[in-house]
mmCIF file of C-alpha atoms and ligand atoms in Angstrom:
data_model
loop_
_atom_site.group_PDB
_atom_site.id
_atom_site.type_symbol
_atom_site.label_atom_id
_atom_site.label_comp_id
_atom_site.label_asym_id
_atom_site.label_seq_id
_atom_site.Cartn_x
_atom_site.Cartn_y
_atom_site.Cartn_z
ATOM 1 C CA MET N 4 68.867 -15.568 57.557
ATOM 2 C CA SER N 5 66.788 -14.424 54.552
ATOM 3 C CA THR N 6 64.253 -11.595 54.821
ATOM 4 C CA GLN N 7 61.457 -14.182 54.522
ATOM 5 C CA GLU N 8 62.930 -16.212 57.405
ATOM 6 C CA MET N 9 63.379 -13.116 59.599
ATOM 7 C CA ILE N 10 59.747 -12.169 58.952
ATOM 8 C CA GLN N 11 58.506 -15.623 59.910
ATOM 9 C CA GLN N 12 60.574 -15.643 63.106
ATOM 10 C CA LEU N 13 59.556 -12.137 64.220
ATOM 11 C CA LYS N 14 55.945 -12.875 63.437
ATOM 12 C CA ARG N 15 55.944 -15.811 65.850
ATOM 13 C CA GLU N 16 57.750 -13.806 68.544
ATOM 14 C CA LYS N 17 55.269 -10.920 68.300
ATOM 15 C CA ASP N 18 52.111 -13.031 67.959
ATOM 16 C CA ALA N 19 51.494 -11.358 64.602
ATOM 17 C CA VAL N 20 49.685 -12.592 61.536
ATOM 18 C CA ILE N 21 50.193 -11.356 57.970
ATOM 19 C CA LEU N 22 47.155 -10.720 55.762
ATOM 20 C CA ALA N 23 47.623 -9.872 52.097
ATOM 21 C CA HIS N 24 45.416 -8.889 49.195
ATOM 22 C CA TYR N 25 45.817 -10.645 45.829
ATOM 23 C CA TYR N 26 47.130 -7.404 44.271
ATOM 24 C CA VAL N 27 50.370 -7.228 46.284
ATOM 25 C CA GLY N 28 53.548 -8.640 44.752
ATOM 26 C CA PRO N 29 54.197 -12.416 44.685
ATOM 27 C CA GLU N 30 56.968 -12.294 47.313
ATOM 28 C CA VAL N 31 54.592 -10.573 49.740
ATOM 29 C CA GLN N 32 51.787 -13.046 49.019
ATOM 30 C CA ALA N 33 54.301 -15.845 49.673
ATOM 31 C CA ALA N 34 55.155 -14.350 53.096
ATOM 32 C CA ALA N 35 51.516 -14.002 54.148
ATOM 33 C CA ASP N 36 49.527 -16.327 56.392
ATOM 34 C CA TYR N 37 46.317 -15.461 54.568
ATOM 35 C CA VAL N 38 45.793 -14.086 51.067
ATOM 36 C CA GLY N 39 42.387 -13.129 49.753
ATOM 37 C CA ASP N 40 39.939 -10.580 48.411
ATOM 38 C CA SER N 41 38.634 -7.651 50.448
ATOM 39 C CA PHE N 42 35.658 -9.543 51.837
ATOM 40 C CA TYR N 43 37.700 -12.533 52.958
ATOM 41 C CA LEU N 44 40.249 -10.259 54.638
ATOM 42 C CA SER N 45 37.506 -8.302 56.465
ATOM 43 C CA LYS N 46 35.902 -11.499 57.747
ATOM 44 C CA LEU N 47 39.261 -12.823 58.909
ATOM 45 C CA ALA N 48 40.261 -9.608 60.632
ATOM 46 C CA ALA N 49 37.119 -9.782 62.747
ATOM 47 C CA GLY N 50 37.957 -13.203 64.136
ATOM 48 C CA LEU N 51 41.705 -13.835 64.363
ATOM 49 C CA PRO N 52 43.170 -14.583 67.815
ATOM 50 C CA ASN N 53 46.554 -12.865 67.221
ATOM 51 C CA LYS N 54 47.477 -9.593 68.971
ATOM 52 C CA THR N 55 48.895 -7.951 65.869
ATOM 53 C CA LEU N 56 47.658 -7.880 62.271
ATOM 54 C CA VAL N 57 50.088 -6.855 59.533
ATOM 55 C CA PHE N 58 47.907 -5.685 56.649
ATOM 56 C CA CYS N 59 49.546 -5.994 53.250
ATOM 57 C CA GLY N 60 47.258 -3.893 51.141
ATOM 58 C CA VAL N 61 46.131 -0.293 50.793
ATOM 59 C CA SER N 62 45.117 1.790 53.799
ATOM 60 C CA PHE N 63 41.342 1.201 53.648
ATOM 61 C CA MET N 64 42.024 -2.519 54.117
ATOM 62 C CA GLY N 65 44.091 -1.973 57.255
ATOM 63 C CA GLU N 66 41.528 0.541 58.510
ATOM 64 C CA GLY N 67 38.821 -2.066 58.018
ATOM 65 C CA GLY N 68 40.843 -4.497 60.120
ATOM 66 C CA LYS N 69 41.200 -1.908 62.884
ATOM 67 C CA LEU N 70 37.489 -1.029 62.787
ATOM 68 C CA LEU N 71 36.534 -4.679 63.200
ATOM 69 C CA SER N 72 39.229 -5.449 65.790
ATOM 70 C CA PRO N 73 39.778 -2.189 67.675
ATOM 71 C CA ASP N 74 41.756 -3.875 70.453
ATOM 72 C CA LYS N 75 44.344 -5.285 68.087
ATOM 73 C CA THR N 76 47.418 -3.580 66.746
ATOM 74 C CA VAL N 77 47.149 -3.154 62.972
ATOM 75 C CA LEU N 78 50.490 -2.486 61.285
ATOM 76 C CA MET N 79 50.793 -1.115 57.745
ATOM 77 C CA PRO N 80 54.079 -1.939 55.974
ATOM 78 C CA ASP N 81 53.709 1.355 54.066
ATOM 79 C CA LEU N 82 51.527 4.181 55.330
ATOM 80 C CA GLU N 83 51.457 5.776 51.874
ATOM 81 C CA ALA N 84 49.864 2.716 50.247
ATOM 82 C CA ASP N 85 46.527 4.242 49.369
ATOM 83 C CA CYS N 86 43.592 3.714 47.032
ATOM 84 C CA PRO N 87 42.642 6.947 45.200
ATOM 85 C CA MET N 88 39.037 5.822 44.802
ATOM 86 C CA ALA N 89 38.674 5.489 48.586
ATOM 87 C CA HIS N 90 38.500 9.318 48.801
ATOM 88 C CA MET N 91 36.204 10.079 45.861
ATOM 89 C CA VAL N 92 33.026 11.036 47.740
ATOM 90 C CA SER N 93 31.935 14.330 49.262
ATOM 91 C CA LYS N 94 29.766 14.591 52.340
ATOM 92 C CA GLU N 95 27.623 17.180 50.535
ATOM 93 C CA MET N 96 26.698 14.592 47.892
ATOM 94 C CA VAL N 97 25.599 12.100 50.545
ATOM 95 C CA GLU N 98 23.628 14.737 52.445
ATOM 96 C CA ALA N 99 21.931 16.003 49.286
ATOM 97 C CA ALA N 100 20.812 12.461 48.373
ATOM 98 C CA ARG N 101 19.488 11.897 51.903
ATOM 99 C CA ARG N 102 17.449 15.108 51.629
ATOM 100 C CA GLU N 103 16.037 14.071 48.269
ATOM 101 C CA TYR N 104 14.968 10.493 49.148
ATOM 102 C CA SER N 105 13.511 9.878 52.588
ATOM 103 C CA ASP N 106 13.975 6.085 52.355
ATOM 104 C CA LEU N 107 17.551 6.300 51.051
ATOM 105 C CA ALA N 108 20.123 3.646 51.987
ATOM 106 C CA VAL N 109 23.721 4.764 51.558
ATOM 107 C CA VAL N 110 25.726 1.737 50.487
ATOM 108 C CA CYS N 111 29.448 2.153 50.694
ATOM 109 C CA TYR N 112 31.978 0.039 48.849
ATOM 110 C CA VAL N 113 34.628 -1.127 51.286
ATOM 111 C CA ASN N 114 37.178 0.764 49.134
ATOM 112 C CA SER N 115 36.556 3.946 51.131
ATOM 113 C CA THR N 116 38.044 5.838 54.063
ATOM 114 C CA ALA N 117 36.698 5.343 57.588
ATOM 115 C CA GLU N 118 35.217 8.846 57.355
ATOM 116 C CA ILE N 119 33.207 7.969 54.241
ATOM 117 C CA LYS N 120 32.094 4.693 55.827
ATOM 118 C CA SER N 121 30.851 6.694 58.826
ATOM 119 C CA TRP N 122 28.339 8.511 56.542
ATOM 120 C CA ALA N 123 26.923 5.263 55.175
ATOM 121 C CA ASP N 124 24.377 2.698 56.340
ATOM 122 C CA VAL N 125 26.111 -0.447 55.178
ATOM 123 C CA CYS N 126 29.351 -1.503 53.500
ATOM 124 C CA VAL N 127 29.710 -3.978 50.662
ATOM 125 C CA THR N 128 32.593 -5.527 48.757
ATOM 126 C CA SER N 129 32.635 -6.562 45.121
ATOM 127 C CA SER N 130 31.825 -10.126 46.175
ATOM 128 C CA ASN N 131 28.596 -9.337 48.061
ATOM 129 C CA ALA N 132 27.358 -5.977 46.674
ATOM 130 C CA VAL N 133 24.599 -7.439 44.494
ATOM 131 C CA LYS N 134 23.281 -9.756 47.206
ATOM 132 C CA ILE N 135 23.267 -7.070 49.904
ATOM 133 C CA VAL N 136 21.656 -4.367 47.742
ATOM 134 C CA GLU N 137 19.038 -6.855 46.505
ATOM 135 C CA ASN N 138 18.015 -7.667 50.073
ATOM 136 C CA LEU N 139 17.810 -4.107 51.400
ATOM 137 C CA PRO N 140 14.253 -2.966 52.130
ATOM 138 C CA ASN N 141 14.981 0.491 50.626
ATOM 139 C CA GLU N 142 13.992 1.357 47.069
ATOM 140 C CA HIS N 143 16.468 4.232 46.697
ATOM 141 C CA ILE N 144 20.138 3.471 47.078
ATOM 142 C CA LEU N 145 23.117 5.791 46.870
ATOM 143 C CA PHE N 146 26.052 3.550 46.020
ATOM 144 C CA ILE N 147 29.440 5.197 46.746
ATOM 145 C CA PRO N 148 32.183 5.716 45.581
ATOM 146 C CA ASP N 149 32.630 3.493 42.485
ATOM 147 C CA LYS N 150 30.507 4.426 39.454
ATOM 148 C CA ASN N 151 31.400 1.189 37.634
ATOM 149 C CA LEU N 152 30.463 -1.156 40.467
ATOM 150 C CA ALA N 153 27.362 0.976 41.132
ATOM 151 C CA ARG N 154 26.268 0.665 37.481
ATOM 152 C CA TYR N 155 26.954 -3.074 37.501
ATOM 153 C CA VAL N 156 24.867 -3.518 40.672
ATOM 154 C CA ALA N 157 22.089 -1.352 39.163
ATOM 155 C CA GLU N 158 21.976 -3.663 36.131
ATOM 156 C CA GLN N 159 21.796 -6.758 38.334
ATOM 157 C CA VAL N 160 19.135 -5.301 40.639
ATOM 158 C CA PRO N 161 16.823 -3.397 38.240
ATOM 159 C CA GLN N 162 13.999 -3.264 40.782
ATOM 160 C CA LYS N 163 15.946 -0.642 42.799
ATOM 161 C CA HIS N 164 16.656 2.960 41.940
ATOM 162 C CA ILE N 165 20.416 3.280 42.309
ATOM 163 C CA LEU N 166 22.097 6.659 42.282
ATOM 164 C CA ILE N 167 25.433 6.381 40.497
ATOM 165 C CA PRO N 168 28.339 8.465 41.848
ATOM 166 C CA ASP N 169 31.395 9.591 39.906
ATOM 167 C CA GLY N 170 34.281 7.846 41.695
ATOM 168 C CA TYR N 171 36.356 5.214 39.939
ATOM 169 C CA CYS N 172 39.436 3.037 40.265
ATOM 170 C CA PRO N 173 42.084 4.470 37.936
ATOM 171 C CA VAL N 174 43.559 0.996 37.311
ATOM 172 C CA HIS N 175 40.289 -0.608 36.198
ATOM 173 C CA GLU N 176 38.695 2.461 34.620
ATOM 174 C CA GLN N 177 41.651 2.959 32.290
ATOM 175 C CA MET N 178 41.678 -0.591 30.975
ATOM 176 C CA LYS N 179 40.885 -0.448 27.254
ATOM 177 C CA ALA N 180 38.271 -2.631 25.583
ATOM 178 C CA GLU N 181 40.444 -2.513 22.436
ATOM 179 C CA GLU N 182 43.287 -4.198 24.316
ATOM 180 C CA ILE N 183 40.973 -6.929 25.603
ATOM 181 C CA LYS N 184 39.620 -7.434 22.066
ATOM 182 C CA ALA N 185 43.208 -7.712 20.780
ATOM 183 C CA GLN N 186 43.871 -10.520 23.299
ATOM 184 C CA LYS N 187 40.617 -12.162 22.249
ATOM 185 C CA ARG N 188 41.769 -12.139 18.622
ATOM 186 C CA LEU N 189 45.038 -13.823 19.682
ATOM 187 C CA HIS N 190 43.246 -16.320 21.972
ATOM 188 C CA PRO N 191 39.740 -16.819 20.558
ATOM 189 C CA GLU N 192 38.956 -19.702 22.942
ATOM 190 C CA ALA N 193 39.867 -17.714 26.058
ATOM 191 C CA LYS N 194 37.202 -16.702 28.574
ATOM 192 C CA VAL N 195 37.226 -13.045 29.619
ATOM 193 C CA LEU N 196 37.068 -12.677 33.417
ATOM 194 C CA ALA N 197 36.566 -9.109 34.651
ATOM 195 C CA HIS N 198 36.343 -7.210 37.916
ATOM 196 C CA PRO N 199 33.192 -5.049 38.183
ATOM 197 C CA GLU N 200 35.373 -1.945 38.701
ATOM 198 C CA CYS N 201 36.172 -2.098 34.966
ATOM 199 C CA ASN N 202 34.508 0.368 32.623
ATOM 200 C CA ARG N 203 31.325 -0.558 30.763
ATOM 201 C CA GLN N 204 33.055 -1.347 27.452
ATOM 202 C CA VAL N 205 35.322 -3.908 29.126
ATOM 203 C CA LEU N 206 32.492 -5.450 31.151
ATOM 204 C CA GLU N 207 30.476 -5.899 27.946
ATOM 205 C CA LEU N 208 33.228 -8.237 26.720
ATOM 206 C CA ALA N 209 33.254 -10.346 29.888
ATOM 207 C CA ASP N 210 32.127 -13.964 30.161
ATOM 208 C CA TYR N 211 32.315 -13.677 33.931
ATOM 209 C CA ILE N 212 32.225 -10.635 36.234
ATOM 210 C CA GLY N 213 33.275 -10.950 39.864
ATOM 211 C CA SER N 214 35.646 -10.075 42.679
ATOM 212 C CA THR N 215 39.291 -11.126 42.623
ATOM 213 C CA SER N 216 38.372 -14.339 44.483
ATOM 214 C CA GLY N 217 35.487 -14.900 42.088
ATOM 215 C CA ILE N 218 37.840 -14.586 39.108
ATOM 216 C CA ILE N 219 40.366 -16.974 40.678
ATOM 217 C CA ASP N 220 37.663 -19.516 41.584
ATOM 218 C CA TYR N 221 36.186 -19.311 38.092
ATOM 219 C CA ALA N 222 39.542 -20.092 36.455
ATOM 220 C CA ALA N 223 40.341 -22.776 39.038
ATOM 221 C CA ASN N 224 37.117 -24.644 38.305
ATOM 222 C CA SER N 225 36.769 -24.044 34.571
ATOM 223 C CA PRO N 226 37.323 -26.764 31.967
ATOM 224 C CA LYS N 227 38.891 -24.045 29.728
ATOM 225 C CA ASN N 228 42.650 -23.550 29.468
ATOM 226 C CA GLU N 229 42.929 -19.893 28.471
ATOM 227 C CA PHE N 230 41.725 -16.778 30.256
ATOM 228 C CA ILE N 231 41.900 -13.054 29.585
ATOM 229 C CA ILE N 232 42.053 -11.370 32.966
ATOM 230 C CA ALA N 233 40.592 -7.871 33.361
ATOM 231 C CA THR N 234 41.817 -6.912 36.792
ATOM 232 C CA GLU N 235 45.056 -5.979 38.560
ATOM 233 C CA ALA N 236 48.031 -8.125 37.543
ATOM 234 C CA GLY N 237 48.823 -9.337 41.089
ATOM 235 C CA VAL N 238 46.128 -12.031 40.762
ATOM 236 C CA LEU N 239 48.412 -13.886 38.352
ATOM 237 C CA TYR N 240 50.400 -15.389 41.242
ATOM 238 C CA GLU N 241 47.354 -17.216 42.678
ATOM 239 C CA LEU N 242 45.932 -18.010 39.234
ATOM 240 C CA GLN N 243 49.147 -19.773 38.255
ATOM 241 C CA LYS N 244 49.203 -21.667 41.545
ATOM 242 C CA LYS N 245 45.634 -22.868 41.005
ATOM 243 C CA ARG N 246 45.956 -23.496 37.255
ATOM 244 C CA PRO N 247 49.617 -24.091 36.342
ATOM 245 C CA ASP N 248 48.416 -25.688 33.092
ATOM 246 C CA ALA N 249 46.433 -22.646 31.887
ATOM 247 C CA GLY N 250 47.349 -19.504 29.926
ATOM 248 C CA PHE N 251 46.486 -16.112 31.439
ATOM 249 C CA TYR N 252 46.555 -12.942 29.354
ATOM 250 C CA PHE N 253 46.229 -9.290 30.376
ATOM 251 C CA ALA N 254 45.741 -6.037 28.498
ATOM 252 C CA ASP N 255 49.061 -4.939 26.951
ATOM 253 C CA THR N 256 49.038 -1.892 29.229
ATOM 254 C CA LEU N 257 49.389 -4.032 32.321
ATOM 255 C CA PRO N 258 46.905 -3.005 35.050
ATOM 256 C CA VAL N 259 49.073 -2.276 38.089
ATOM 257 C CA CYS N 260 47.892 -0.668 41.334
ATOM 258 C CA GLU N 261 50.678 1.590 42.598
ATOM 259 C CA GLY N 262 49.349 1.623 46.148
ATOM 260 C CA MET N 263 49.392 -2.153 46.425
ATOM 261 C CA LYS N 264 52.879 -2.377 44.959
ATOM 262 C CA ARG N 265 54.273 -0.156 47.729
ATOM 263 C CA ILE N 266 54.081 -3.157 50.065
ATOM 264 C CA THR N 267 57.467 -4.859 50.272
ATOM 265 C CA LEU N 268 59.135 -7.536 52.401
ATOM 266 C CA GLU N 269 61.408 -4.820 53.797
ATOM 267 C CA GLY N 270 58.347 -2.848 54.880
ATOM 268 C CA ILE N 271 56.871 -5.890 56.619
ATOM 269 C CA LEU N 272 60.159 -6.600 58.380
ATOM 270 C CA HIS N 273 60.430 -2.973 59.492
ATOM 271 C CA VAL N 274 56.996 -2.826 61.111
ATOM 272 C CA LEU N 275 57.439 -6.205 62.775
ATOM 273 C CA ARG N 276 60.780 -5.084 64.263
ATOM 274 C CA THR N 277 59.763 -1.601 65.335
ATOM 275 C CA GLY N 278 55.989 -1.690 65.804
ATOM 276 C CA GLU N 279 55.865 1.532 63.747
ATOM 277 C CA HIS N 280 53.029 2.421 61.325
ATOM 278 C CA ALA N 281 50.274 1.293 63.699
ATOM 279 C CA LEU N 282 46.889 2.427 62.412
ATOM 280 C CA HIS N 283 44.589 4.600 64.492
ATOM 281 C CA VAL N 284 41.056 5.528 63.557
ATOM 282 C CA GLU N 285 39.690 8.694 65.149
ATOM 283 C CA GLU N 286 37.340 7.819 67.950
ATOM 284 C CA GLU N 287 34.310 9.649 66.590
ATOM 285 C CA LEU N 288 34.630 7.788 63.270
ATOM 286 C CA ALA N 289 35.469 4.364 64.665
ATOM 287 C CA LYS N 290 32.012 3.595 66.011
ATOM 288 C CA PRO N 291 29.814 4.577 63.014
ATOM 289 C CA ALA N 292 32.300 3.287 60.443
ATOM 290 C CA GLY N 293 32.706 0.029 62.365
ATOM 291 C CA GLU N 294 28.911 -0.371 62.475
ATOM 292 C CA THR N 295 28.569 -0.125 58.690
ATOM 293 C CA LEU N 296 31.241 -2.793 58.275
ATOM 294 C CA LYS N 297 29.706 -5.080 60.889
ATOM 295 C CA ARG N 298 26.327 -4.669 59.187
ATOM 296 C CA MET N 299 27.920 -5.950 55.987
ATOM 297 C CA LEU N 300 29.240 -9.057 57.737
ATOM 298 C CA ALA N 301 25.834 -9.696 59.309
ATOM 299 C CA LEU N 302 23.863 -9.116 56.067
ATOM 300 C CA ALA N 303 26.304 -11.201 54.025
ATOM 301 C CA SER N 304 25.836 -14.107 56.401
ATOM 302 C CA GLY N 305 22.053 -13.696 56.141
ATOM 303 C CA LYS N 306 21.704 -12.730 59.815
ATOM 304 C CA GLY N 307 21.308 -8.970 59.966
ATOM 305 C CA GLN N 308 18.899 -6.365 58.698
ATOM 306 C CA LEU N 309 19.199 -2.675 57.992
HETATM 307 P P1 LIG M 29 38.208 -7.286 45.714
HETATM 308 O O1 LIG M 29 36.977 -6.855 46.411
HETATM 309 O O2 LIG M 29 37.948 -8.198 44.590
HETATM 310 O O3 LIG M 29 39.202 -7.785 46.686
HETATM 311 O O4 LIG M 29 38.853 -5.996 45.025
HETATM 312 C C1 LIG M 29 39.424 -4.996 45.771
HETATM 313 C C2 LIG M 29 39.951 -3.944 44.950
HETATM 314 O O5 LIG M 29 40.617 -3.055 45.399
HETATM 315 C C3 LIG M 29 39.627 -3.955 43.544
HETATM 316 O O6 LIG M 29 40.314 -2.961 42.892
HETATM 317 FE FE1 LIG M 30 42.026 1.081 44.707
HETATM 318 FE FE2 LIG M 30 41.983 0.388 42.187
HETATM 319 FE FE3 LIG M 30 44.093 -0.153 43.643
HETATM 320 FE FE4 LIG M 30 41.817 -1.496 44.014
HETATM 321 S S1 LIG M 30 43.120 -1.510 42.197
HETATM 322 S S2 LIG M 30 43.120 -0.650 45.598
HETATM 323 S S3 LIG M 30 40.328 0.116 43.668
HETATM 324 S S4 LIG M 30 43.326 1.874 43.098
#
């Protein structure tokens, strides 16, 4: 039996479901029951009937699944698969901002540890950050931890005063505008589709800015046949499925997230066989961090308020 077949069999036996982010490798995406962006995976995790969720992504994604479904077992194929940006906030910074602005809302990008989420009022993902911030009653917003997404949201919602932090995603921050321009010279008709975690110089070149799902949907529905993609290279698998006729080009220094690439079929098989690498979130963090995530789901569906 192949590794893929063993995974599918064990998954059925253990009532498990495999969720994967678009940045994991193609073989892992092919093994998954659901593949999506962070927001889609959070929504799913809150409502799936299965006993066990295997989260193919970095640790904050699995943690999010556990926070939203505390009674389920969440298995991580690799416990070292981490997102450096998810740690780039200090409690002192959040406390100082709260002291300075009495009406402050602390908005936390889902790319953050459970501890950081527990300091915040509401979570957002790249696909709903603008909408959620726009609808908050607060004038002053501390947006943590990503400076690039924070600046992008500030530009889209100029009526708010947004405090910009100094965290960043190394993969998107290091992408060079020169390399995107070089692709543009080679493919002048191509549309540039960028993730808002990119630096300002790259975003200035973009025809479209959005989450990984947003980028995929844009290409899927566009009459154009060439696209320069400014996000992690794992999205190529879905892009080629949706648009086998189109050309997709990346910066020459290929943007690759090391944490995401730690997820392998062998890792999935191992956790399904052994039940090892189950995620636990400390009890005192689980409640406040879970609340900020649930508030995101409610606000994104237009039901909740801060
Ligand atoms: P999405 O919100 O588009 O899934 O992006 C997650 C991420 O980690 C981007 O680097
Ligand atoms: Fe984190 Fe960047 Fe990897 Fe996304 S691409 S998981 S933000 S390091």
